[in-house]
mmCIF file of C-alpha atoms in Angstrom:
data_model
loop_
_atom_site.group_PDB
_atom_site.id
_atom_site.type_symbol
_atom_site.label_atom_id
_atom_site.label_comp_id
_atom_site.label_asym_id
_atom_site.label_seq_id
_atom_site.Cartn_x
_atom_site.Cartn_y
_atom_site.Cartn_z
ATOM 1 C CA MET A 254 9.983 -37.045 9.037
ATOM 2 C CA LYS A 255 12.178 -35.620 6.197
ATOM 3 C CA PHE A 256 11.643 -35.457 2.381
ATOM 4 C CA LEU A 257 13.868 -35.910 -0.651
ATOM 5 C CA TYR A 258 14.559 -33.196 -3.099
ATOM 6 C CA TYR A 259 15.366 -33.277 -6.657
ATOM 7 C CA LEU A 260 16.848 -31.860 -9.503
ATOM 8 C CA LEU A 261 14.560 -32.365 -12.679
ATOM 9 C CA ILE A 262 16.756 -33.477 -15.379
ATOM 10 C CA ILE A 263 16.239 -35.544 -19.177
ATOM 11 C CA PHE A 264 16.543 -39.030 -19.460
ATOM 12 C CA LEU A 265 18.284 -39.151 -22.649
ATOM 13 C CA LEU A 266 15.782 -42.206 -24.037
ATOM 14 C CA PRO A 267 13.175 -41.278 -26.454
ATOM 15 C CA VAL A 268 9.439 -42.569 -25.943
ATOM 16 C CA SER A 269 8.739 -42.284 -29.678
ATOM 17 C CA LEU A 270 9.477 -39.826 -32.086
ATOM 18 C CA ASN A 271 7.759 -37.076 -30.982
ATOM 19 C CA ALA A 272 8.269 -37.614 -27.204
ATOM 20 C CA GLN A 273 11.233 -37.748 -24.306
ATOM 21 C CA THR A 274 10.213 -39.618 -21.355
ATOM 22 C CA TYR A 275 11.685 -37.882 -17.793
ATOM 23 C CA GLU A 276 13.206 -38.133 -14.299
ATOM 24 C CA LEU A 277 13.901 -36.710 -11.204
ATOM 25 C CA GLU A 278 17.609 -37.038 -10.411
ATOM 26 C CA PRO A 279 17.826 -36.929 -6.345
ATOM 27 C CA PHE A 280 20.335 -34.776 -4.403
ATOM 28 C CA PRO A 281 22.060 -36.632 -1.513
ATOM 29 C CA PHE A 282 20.825 -35.441 1.430
ATOM 30 C CA SER A 283 17.276 -33.817 3.226
ATOM 31 C CA PHE A 284 15.505 -31.453 3.828
ATOM 32 C CA ALA A 285 12.255 -31.210 6.745
ATOM 33 C CA SER A 286 9.389 -30.207 4.690
ATOM 34 C CA PRO A 287 11.158 -27.802 2.029
ATOM 35 C CA VAL A 288 8.526 -25.126 0.739
ATOM 36 C CA ASP A 289 10.736 -22.880 -1.198
ATOM 37 C CA ILE A 290 14.018 -22.518 -3.026
ATOM 38 C CA ALA A 291 15.719 -19.373 -3.622
ATOM 39 C CA GLY A 292 18.547 -19.168 -5.696
ATOM 40 C CA ALA A 293 21.690 -16.806 -5.474
ATOM 41 C CA GLU A 294 24.031 -15.187 -8.557
ATOM 42 C CA ASP A 295 26.762 -17.464 -6.860
ATOM 43 C CA GLY A 296 25.127 -19.948 -7.337
ATOM 44 C CA ARG A 297 24.034 -21.173 -3.951
ATOM 45 C CA LEU A 298 20.949 -22.681 -3.330
ATOM 46 C CA PHE A 299 18.490 -21.639 0.162
ATOM 47 C CA ILE A 300 16.160 -24.087 0.862
ATOM 48 C CA VAL A 301 13.434 -22.532 3.229
ATOM 49 C CA GLU A 302 11.801 -25.329 6.025
ATOM 50 C CA GLN A 303 8.420 -24.791 6.783
ATOM 51 C CA ARG A 304 8.899 -25.150 11.076
ATOM 52 C CA GLY A 305 11.665 -21.850 10.181
ATOM 53 C CA ARG A 306 14.804 -22.855 8.991
ATOM 54 C CA ILE A 307 16.577 -22.028 6.091
ATOM 55 C CA MET A 308 19.447 -24.123 4.891
ATOM 56 C CA VAL A 309 21.899 -23.857 1.938
ATOM 57 C CA ILE A 310 22.866 -25.856 -0.771
ATOM 58 C CA ASN A 311 26.666 -25.073 -1.873
ATOM 59 C CA ALA A 312 27.699 -23.800 -5.459
ATOM 60 C CA ASP A 313 29.446 -27.133 -5.437
ATOM 61 C CA GLY A 314 26.162 -29.267 -4.694
ATOM 62 C CA THR A 315 27.212 -29.927 -0.937
ATOM 63 C CA LYS A 316 24.921 -29.259 2.072
ATOM 64 C CA ASN A 317 26.016 -26.785 4.346
ATOM 65 C CA GLU A 318 24.888 -28.215 7.679
ATOM 66 C CA THR A 319 24.912 -24.120 9.604
ATOM 67 C CA VAL A 320 21.747 -23.463 9.288
ATOM 68 C CA PHE A 321 21.132 -20.016 7.795
ATOM 69 C CA LEU A 322 17.809 -18.914 9.337
ATOM 70 C CA ASP A 323 16.888 -20.003 12.383
ATOM 71 C CA ILE A 324 13.735 -18.662 13.808
ATOM 72 C CA VAL A 325 10.981 -21.435 14.698
ATOM 73 C CA SER A 326 10.721 -20.013 18.322
ATOM 74 C CA LYS A 327 8.857 -17.571 15.852
ATOM 75 C CA VAL A 328 6.997 -19.447 13.588
ATOM 76 C CA ARG A 329 3.551 -20.894 14.186
ATOM 77 C CA SER A 330 4.140 -23.775 11.866
ATOM 78 C CA GLY A 331 1.456 -26.890 10.495
ATOM 79 C CA GLY A 332 -0.867 -27.461 7.531
ATOM 80 C CA GLU A 333 -0.975 -23.992 5.310
ATOM 81 C CA GLN A 334 0.968 -22.234 8.037
ATOM 82 C CA GLY A 335 5.077 -21.705 8.444
ATOM 83 C CA LEU A 336 8.011 -20.452 6.593
ATOM 84 C CA LEU A 337 6.514 -20.065 3.793
ATOM 85 C CA GLY A 338 8.752 -17.671 1.307
ATOM 86 C CA LEU A 339 12.153 -16.138 0.557
ATOM 87 C CA ALA A 340 13.403 -13.531 -1.740
ATOM 88 C CA LEU A 341 17.006 -12.237 -2.001
ATOM 89 C CA HIS A 342 17.742 -8.804 -2.521
ATOM 90 C CA PRO A 343 18.579 -8.661 -6.302
ATOM 91 C CA ASP A 344 22.333 -6.889 -4.405
ATOM 92 C CA PHE A 345 22.001 -9.811 -2.254
ATOM 93 C CA LEU A 346 25.650 -10.334 -2.299
ATOM 94 C CA GLU A 347 26.415 -6.982 -2.012
ATOM 95 C CA ASN A 348 24.329 -5.530 0.878
ATOM 96 C CA GLY A 349 23.169 -8.866 2.220
ATOM 97 C CA LEU A 350 19.425 -8.515 2.150
ATOM 98 C CA PHE A 351 16.597 -10.948 2.280
ATOM 99 C CA TYR A 352 12.757 -10.934 2.896
ATOM 100 C CA VAL A 353 11.007 -13.612 3.948
ATOM 101 C CA ASN A 354 6.781 -14.234 4.507
ATOM 102 C CA TYR A 355 5.909 -16.397 7.393
ATOM 103 C CA THR A 356 3.035 -17.221 9.862
ATOM 104 C CA ASP A 357 3.650 -16.470 13.393
ATOM 105 C CA VAL A 358 2.882 -18.083 16.740
ATOM 106 C CA SER A 359 -0.315 -16.016 16.513
ATOM 107 C CA GLY A 360 -1.458 -16.809 13.063
ATOM 108 C CA THR A 361 -0.543 -13.158 11.947
ATOM 109 C CA THR A 362 1.374 -13.360 8.469
ATOM 110 C CA ILE A 363 4.641 -11.199 8.597
ATOM 111 C CA ILE A 364 6.831 -10.379 5.789
ATOM 112 C CA SER A 365 10.553 -8.716 6.937
ATOM 113 C CA SER A 366 13.426 -8.132 5.760
ATOM 114 C CA PHE A 367 16.876 -9.778 7.545
ATOM 115 C CA SER A 368 20.159 -8.842 6.730
ATOM 116 C CA VAL A 369 23.414 -10.760 6.774
ATOM 117 C CA ALA A 370 26.885 -9.958 7.155
ATOM 118 C CA ALA A 371 29.449 -10.490 4.060
ATOM 119 C CA GLY A 372 31.466 -13.539 4.627
ATOM 120 C CA THR A 373 28.935 -15.189 7.367
ATOM 121 C CA GLU A 374 27.123 -17.963 7.196
ATOM 122 C CA ILE A 375 24.762 -17.299 10.243
ATOM 123 C CA VAL A 376 21.908 -14.949 10.142
ATOM 124 C CA ASP A 377 21.416 -12.573 13.183
ATOM 125 C CA ASN A 378 17.482 -13.060 14.030
ATOM 126 C CA ALA A 379 18.049 -8.880 15.402
ATOM 127 C CA THR A 380 18.230 -7.832 12.426
ATOM 128 C CA GLU A 381 14.854 -8.628 10.751
ATOM 129 C CA ASN A 382 12.712 -5.234 10.069
ATOM 130 C CA GLU A 383 9.142 -6.291 9.426
ATOM 131 C CA LEU A 384 7.370 -4.413 6.822
ATOM 132 C CA PHE A 385 3.950 -5.889 6.874
ATOM 133 C CA ARG A 386 1.669 -7.149 9.981
ATOM 134 C CA ILE A 387 -1.249 -9.038 7.986
ATOM 135 C CA ALA A 388 -4.068 -10.697 10.302
ATOM 136 C CA GLN A 389 -5.000 -14.211 9.005
ATOM 137 C CA PRO A 390 -9.034 -15.300 9.929
ATOM 138 C CA PHE A 391 -8.214 -19.243 9.854
ATOM 139 C CA ASN A 392 -5.353 -20.968 9.227
ATOM 140 C CA ASN A 393 -5.187 -21.808 5.757
ATOM 141 C CA HIS A 394 -4.485 -19.820 2.286
ATOM 142 C CA ASN A 395 -1.984 -17.995 3.808
ATOM 143 C CA GLY A 396 -0.123 -17.510 0.046
ATOM 144 C CA GLY A 397 3.698 -17.390 0.391
ATOM 145 C CA CYS A 398 5.025 -16.614 -2.165
ATOM 146 C CA LEU A 399 7.377 -13.259 -2.844
ATOM 147 C CA LYS A 400 9.714 -12.509 -5.396
ATOM 148 C CA PHE A 401 11.639 -9.642 -7.334
ATOM 149 C CA GLY A 402 10.453 -8.717 -10.186
ATOM 150 C CA PRO A 403 12.305 -7.402 -13.910
ATOM 151 C CA ASP A 404 11.382 -4.012 -12.443
ATOM 152 C CA GLY A 405 13.692 -4.355 -9.470
ATOM 153 C CA TYR A 406 10.433 -4.281 -6.700
ATOM 154 C CA LEU A 407 9.043 -6.557 -4.230
ATOM 155 C CA TYR A 408 5.998 -8.661 -5.109
ATOM 156 C CA ILE A 409 4.471 -10.630 -2.398
ATOM 157 C CA GLY A 410 1.157 -12.939 -2.838
ATOM 158 C CA LEU A 411 -1.331 -13.042 -0.441
ATOM 159 C CA GLY A 412 -4.587 -15.542 0.060
ATOM 160 C CA ASP A 413 -7.635 -14.804 0.712
ATOM 161 C CA GLY A 414 -7.256 -15.663 4.663
ATOM 162 C CA GLY A 415 -8.972 -18.900 4.494
ATOM 163 C CA LEU A 416 -11.882 -21.502 5.544
ATOM 164 C CA GLY A 417 -13.668 -21.762 1.912
ATOM 165 C CA GLY A 418 -15.393 -19.719 -0.583
ATOM 166 C CA ASP A 419 -13.884 -16.430 1.039
ATOM 167 C CA PRO A 420 -16.307 -15.434 3.574
ATOM 168 C CA GLN A 421 -15.551 -12.433 4.291
ATOM 169 C CA ASN A 422 -14.804 -11.578 0.519
ATOM 170 C CA PHE A 423 -11.584 -9.936 0.835
ATOM 171 C CA SER A 424 -9.812 -10.644 -2.185
ATOM 172 C CA GLN A 425 -12.986 -8.193 -3.937
ATOM 173 C CA ASN A 426 -12.656 -6.033 -1.213
ATOM 174 C CA ASN A 427 -9.350 -3.480 -2.326
ATOM 175 C CA ALA A 428 -9.629 -2.196 1.323
ATOM 176 C CA GLU A 429 -7.757 -5.206 2.496
ATOM 177 C CA LEU A 430 -4.708 -6.631 1.281
ATOM 178 C CA LEU A 431 -5.815 -10.180 1.807
ATOM 179 C CA GLY A 432 -6.571 -12.478 -1.542
ATOM 180 C CA LYS A 433 -4.019 -9.592 -3.316
ATOM 181 C CA MET A 434 -0.625 -9.164 -5.320
ATOM 182 C CA LEU A 435 1.257 -6.252 -3.280
ATOM 183 C CA ARG A 436 4.426 -4.519 -5.289
ATOM 184 C CA ILE A 437 6.671 -2.217 -2.976
ATOM 185 C CA GLU A 438 10.076 -0.821 -3.735
ATOM 186 C CA VAL A 439 12.448 -1.933 -0.862
ATOM 187 C CA ASP A 440 15.680 -0.060 0.450
ATOM 188 C CA GLU A 441 19.186 -0.946 1.432
ATOM 189 C CA THR A 442 17.846 -0.072 5.303
ATOM 190 C CA GLY A 443 14.917 -3.241 4.755
ATOM 191 C CA GLY A 444 11.960 -0.473 4.667
ATOM 192 C CA PHE A 445 10.143 0.080 1.636
ATOM 193 C CA SER A 446 8.184 2.682 -0.246
ATOM 194 C CA ILE A 447 5.163 2.504 -2.775
ATOM 195 C CA PRO A 448 5.959 2.250 -6.723
ATOM 196 C CA ALA A 449 5.422 5.694 -8.160
ATOM 197 C CA ASP A 450 3.097 3.774 -11.034
ATOM 198 C CA ASN A 451 1.496 1.623 -8.680
ATOM 199 C CA PRO A 452 -2.736 1.258 -9.786
ATOM 200 C CA PHE A 453 -4.038 2.408 -6.922
ATOM 201 C CA ILE A 454 -2.537 5.219 -5.345
ATOM 202 C CA ASN A 455 -4.067 7.836 -3.570
ATOM 203 C CA ASP A 456 -7.290 5.853 -4.374
ATOM 204 C CA GLY A 457 -10.242 6.410 -2.326
ATOM 205 C CA GLY A 458 -8.600 3.967 0.720
ATOM 206 C CA ILE A 459 -7.181 0.963 -0.938
ATOM 207 C CA PRO A 460 -3.478 0.222 0.472
ATOM 208 C CA ASP A 461 -1.185 1.777 -1.952
ATOM 209 C CA GLU A 462 1.073 -1.654 -2.208
ATOM 210 C CA ILE A 463 -1.606 -3.755 -3.979
ATOM 211 C CA TRP A 464 -0.472 -4.054 -7.503
ATOM 212 C CA ALA A 465 -3.241 -6.354 -8.639
ATOM 213 C CA THR A 466 -6.911 -8.630 -6.717
ATOM 214 C CA GLY A 467 -8.830 -11.385 -6.610
ATOM 215 C CA LEU A 468 -6.418 -13.893 -5.134
ATOM 216 C CA ARG A 469 -7.453 -17.073 -3.716
ATOM 217 C CA ASN A 470 -4.645 -19.127 -2.609
ATOM 218 C CA PRO A 471 -1.382 -18.464 -5.357
ATOM 219 C CA TRP A 472 0.577 -20.656 -3.863
ATOM 220 C CA ARG A 473 4.072 -19.954 -6.329
ATOM 221 C CA PHE A 474 4.050 -16.915 -8.581
ATOM 222 C CA SER A 475 7.321 -16.822 -11.100
ATOM 223 C CA PHE A 476 8.767 -14.198 -13.682
ATOM 224 C CA ASP A 477 9.492 -15.504 -16.671
ATOM 225 C CA ARG A 478 13.414 -14.704 -17.205
ATOM 226 C CA ALA A 479 13.522 -14.358 -20.738
ATOM 227 C CA ASN A 480 10.799 -11.766 -21.036
ATOM 228 C CA GLY A 481 9.307 -10.447 -17.561
ATOM 229 C CA ASP A 482 6.114 -11.917 -17.807
ATOM 230 C CA LEU A 483 4.901 -12.822 -14.248
ATOM 231 C CA TRP A 484 2.891 -16.723 -13.908
ATOM 232 C CA ILE A 485 0.445 -17.771 -11.518
ATOM 233 C CA ALA A 486 -0.476 -20.401 -10.020
ATOM 234 C CA ASP A 487 -3.958 -20.408 -7.749
ATOM 235 C CA VAL A 488 -5.602 -22.863 -5.468
ATOM 236 C CA GLY A 489 -8.826 -23.103 -6.676
ATOM 237 C CA GLN A 490 -11.900 -24.023 -4.391
ATOM 238 C CA ASN A 491 -13.548 -27.342 -5.431
ATOM 239 C CA ALA A 492 -13.887 -27.054 -9.417
ATOM 240 C CA PHE A 493 -11.039 -25.619 -10.953
ATOM 241 C CA GLU A 494 -7.357 -25.125 -11.087
ATOM 242 C CA GLU A 495 -5.707 -22.010 -12.668
ATOM 243 C CA ILE A 496 -3.200 -20.808 -14.525
ATOM 244 C CA ASN A 497 -2.562 -17.025 -14.787
ATOM 245 C CA LYS A 498 0.066 -15.318 -17.240
ATOM 246 C CA THR A 499 0.256 -11.430 -17.260
ATOM 247 C CA LYS A 500 2.751 -9.772 -20.266
ATOM 248 C CA ALA A 501 5.440 -8.711 -18.774
ATOM 249 C CA GLY A 502 4.122 -4.329 -17.991
ATOM 250 C CA GLU A 503 0.397 -5.180 -18.060
ATOM 251 C CA GLY A 504 -0.635 -6.451 -14.535
ATOM 252 C CA ALA A 505 -0.797 -2.995 -13.119
ATOM 253 C CA GLY A 506 -5.019 -2.790 -11.589
ATOM 254 C CA LEU A 507 -5.601 -6.390 -12.920
ATOM 255 C CA ASP A 508 -8.642 -8.216 -10.748
ATOM 256 C CA TYR A 509 -8.527 -12.042 -11.234
ATOM 257 C CA GLY A 510 -11.300 -13.082 -10.840
ATOM 258 C CA TRP A 511 -11.633 -14.872 -7.061
ATOM 259 C CA ARG A 512 -14.627 -14.784 -5.323
ATOM 260 C CA CYS A 513 -16.622 -14.041 -8.428
ATOM 261 C CA TRP A 514 -15.560 -16.810 -10.826
ATOM 262 C CA GLU A 515 -13.226 -19.874 -9.571
ATOM 263 C CA GLY A 516 -11.215 -20.800 -13.073
ATOM 264 C CA ALA A 517 -13.615 -19.137 -15.605
ATOM 265 C CA ALA A 518 -16.536 -20.706 -14.333
ATOM 266 C CA VAL A 519 -18.751 -18.309 -11.806
ATOM 267 C CA PHE A 520 -18.415 -19.122 -8.218
ATOM 268 C CA ASN A 521 -20.278 -16.604 -6.521
ATOM 269 C CA ALA A 522 -21.490 -13.593 -8.444
ATOM 270 C CA SER A 523 -23.216 -11.569 -5.403
ATOM 271 C CA GLY A 524 -21.707 -7.939 -5.746
ATOM 272 C CA CYS A 525 -19.412 -8.976 -8.721
ATOM 273 C CA ALA A 526 -18.564 -6.138 -11.647
ATOM 274 C CA GLU A 527 -18.916 -6.789 -15.024
ATOM 275 C CA ASP A 528 -17.638 -9.680 -16.880
ATOM 276 C CA SER A 529 -15.386 -7.534 -18.535
ATOM 277 C CA THR A 530 -13.307 -6.048 -15.351
ATOM 278 C CA PHE A 531 -12.214 -9.345 -14.501
ATOM 279 C CA PHE A 532 -8.713 -11.140 -15.927
ATOM 280 C CA PHE A 533 -9.173 -14.224 -16.805
ATOM 281 C CA PRO A 534 -6.825 -17.248 -16.455
ATOM 282 C CA ILE A 535 -4.835 -18.493 -19.679
ATOM 283 C CA TYR A 536 -5.248 -22.423 -18.611
ATOM 284 C CA THR A 537 -7.437 -24.343 -15.850
ATOM 285 C CA TYR A 538 -7.536 -27.998 -15.686
ATOM 286 C CA PRO A 539 -10.622 -29.651 -13.589
ATOM 287 C CA ASN A 540 -10.226 -30.614 -9.323
ATOM 288 C CA SER A 541 -10.600 -34.036 -9.642
ATOM 289 C CA ILE A 542 -8.857 -36.818 -7.947
ATOM 290 C CA SER A 543 -7.215 -38.325 -11.696
ATOM 291 C CA ILE A 544 -6.203 -34.694 -12.206
ATOM 292 C CA GLY A 545 -5.178 -32.737 -9.324
ATOM 293 C CA ARG A 546 -6.566 -30.723 -6.408
ATOM 294 C CA SER A 547 -3.883 -28.473 -5.523
ATOM 295 C CA VAL A 548 -1.833 -26.978 -7.727
ATOM 296 C CA THR A 549 1.473 -26.163 -7.365
ATOM 297 C CA GLY A 550 3.111 -23.145 -9.432
ATOM 298 C CA GLY A 551 6.906 -23.733 -11.262
ATOM 299 C CA PHE A 552 8.775 -21.572 -13.338
ATOM 300 C CA VAL A 553 9.259 -20.843 -17.523
ATOM 301 C CA TYR A 554 12.206 -23.022 -18.718
ATOM 302 C CA ARG A 555 15.240 -21.310 -20.055
ATOM 303 C CA GLY A 556 17.788 -23.698 -18.815
ATOM 304 C CA THR A 557 19.714 -25.707 -21.676
ATOM 305 C CA SER A 558 20.328 -29.339 -20.364
ATOM 306 C CA ILE A 559 16.112 -30.218 -22.174
ATOM 307 C CA PRO A 560 16.031 -28.450 -25.411
ATOM 308 C CA ASP A 561 12.035 -29.863 -25.634
ATOM 309 C CA LEU A 562 11.069 -27.940 -22.565
ATOM 310 C CA GLN A 563 12.608 -24.611 -23.486
ATOM 311 C CA GLY A 564 10.386 -21.881 -23.322
ATOM 312 C CA LYS A 565 7.176 -23.967 -21.865
ATOM 313 C CA TYR A 566 5.865 -22.983 -18.452
ATOM 314 C CA ILE A 567 6.617 -26.430 -15.915
ATOM 315 C CA TYR A 568 4.419 -26.726 -12.821
ATOM 316 C CA GLY A 569 2.436 -29.720 -10.765
ATOM 317 C CA ASP A 570 -0.536 -31.045 -8.704
ATOM 318 C CA PHE A 571 0.297 -31.320 -5.075
ATOM 319 C CA ALA A 572 -2.341 -34.241 -5.187
ATOM 320 C CA SER A 573 -2.215 -35.670 -8.547
ATOM 321 C CA THR A 574 1.855 -35.691 -8.586
ATOM 322 C CA ILE A 575 1.595 -34.641 -12.392
ATOM 323 C CA ILE A 576 4.415 -31.910 -13.513
ATOM 324 C CA TRP A 577 3.447 -30.230 -16.783
ATOM 325 C CA SER A 578 4.540 -28.410 -19.820
ATOM 326 C CA LEU A 579 2.277 -25.371 -20.738
ATOM 327 C CA GLU A 580 3.053 -23.768 -23.833
ATOM 328 C CA GLU A 581 0.926 -20.574 -25.322
ATOM 329 C CA LEU A 582 1.831 -20.324 -29.687
ATOM 330 C CA ALA A 583 1.821 -18.023 -32.188
ATOM 331 C CA THR A 584 -1.971 -18.611 -33.048
ATOM 332 C CA GLY A 585 -2.953 -17.890 -29.128
ATOM 333 C CA GLU A 586 -3.641 -21.855 -29.197
ATOM 334 C CA VAL A 587 -2.567 -23.280 -25.389
ATOM 335 C CA VAL A 588 -1.090 -26.990 -25.267
ATOM 336 C CA ASN A 589 -0.790 -28.426 -22.198
ATOM 337 C CA GLN A 590 0.802 -31.508 -22.366
ATOM 338 C CA GLU A 591 2.210 -34.322 -19.191
ATOM 339 C CA ILE A 592 5.320 -34.962 -18.809
ATOM 340 C CA PHE A 593 5.688 -36.299 -15.741
ATOM 341 C CA ARG A 594 4.236 -38.469 -12.566
ATOM 342 C CA GLY A 595 6.497 -37.661 -9.430
ATOM 343 C CA PRO A 596 6.368 -37.250 -5.665
ATOM 344 C CA SER A 597 3.959 -34.977 -4.266
ATOM 345 C CA MET A 598 5.707 -31.205 -5.121
ATOM 346 C CA SER A 599 5.444 -28.361 -2.678
ATOM 347 C CA THR A 600 7.703 -26.116 -4.753
ATOM 348 C CA PHE A 601 9.665 -25.981 -7.652
ATOM 349 C CA GLY A 602 13.164 -23.884 -7.957
ATOM 350 C CA GLU A 603 15.746 -22.936 -10.439
ATOM 351 C CA THR A 604 19.433 -23.027 -10.553
ATOM 352 C CA LEU A 605 21.645 -19.828 -11.548
ATOM 353 C CA GLU A 606 22.004 -21.944 -15.182
ATOM 354 C CA GLY A 607 17.891 -21.466 -15.341
ATOM 355 C CA GLU A 608 17.634 -25.446 -14.618
ATOM 356 C CA LEU A 609 15.069 -27.331 -12.755
ATOM 357 C CA LEU A 610 14.256 -28.106 -9.395
ATOM 358 C CA VAL A 611 11.290 -29.452 -7.296
ATOM 359 C CA ALA A 612 11.376 -30.613 -3.321
ATOM 360 C CA ASN A 613 8.367 -32.356 -1.857
#
């Protein structure tokens, strides 16, 4: 079954003096289970298909029928597993390097780099260089998102390994990579090193790659292209879905709370540290049929086509299909507004100009 892929635009018809309505404009072609979107500096969009392929929308808006990357034979796809994330190197147009997160046929999470030669449209799978191989105890909560931050480092979001309630306490065990945000410095060969300011370097058995802890299943994080703030949407257990906002330069060593906390409520306090050691979400919403049961993280809108949304974080819920805008006012008040009900969104994306994309 194939799914349509949409561009979010304003529908210029005011509902009232204080509101606008929005609609989704579909592209004239489709993809098989798109789960991530990455944009290149030349205007191309790279569409990640869960089964293990990456396709390209050209800068002129046409679809390139040539498969850019095909690792279907290496990927276990279905449910929360598959080829889940893509990050293009900041110098991708020069060096051809990009990074992916996928579940291999054994159920293990693989973080790899690939490279594509200039002037070619097909990636040679022999260029793969594995950076991480992370065993998964269950088949859910793989996370999957990876992005380059404004500091030039690669950030990798990992879920807690699955089942429910983090039964093996991976998120609060800093000796484990699961339930963490990693931060690494990549090089031109596809390898990596550890940034000198990572918070746990030489810290008693904690992997140097760890940047932050206490995540459950971060299904999409993004950096505000205007100021570098980090926004993380973390899927909840049974009670709350949460949005975390970390100001640029302030994220090192934070503990986002899971499994001790679900959102801003205690979940399992056994063996947990003092409340003051945790970093709490900027916003939560209750897990319910009417509001939502699986948050999908988006982006702070920095385009020009929808002035009413400028500077607001746009995100949605896969289950309820609601898309919201979230804004933190100068007073500290947080305003969350429903702006649209659409298809079940698997991911959001940005164009080169900062316009919003959503896939289902």
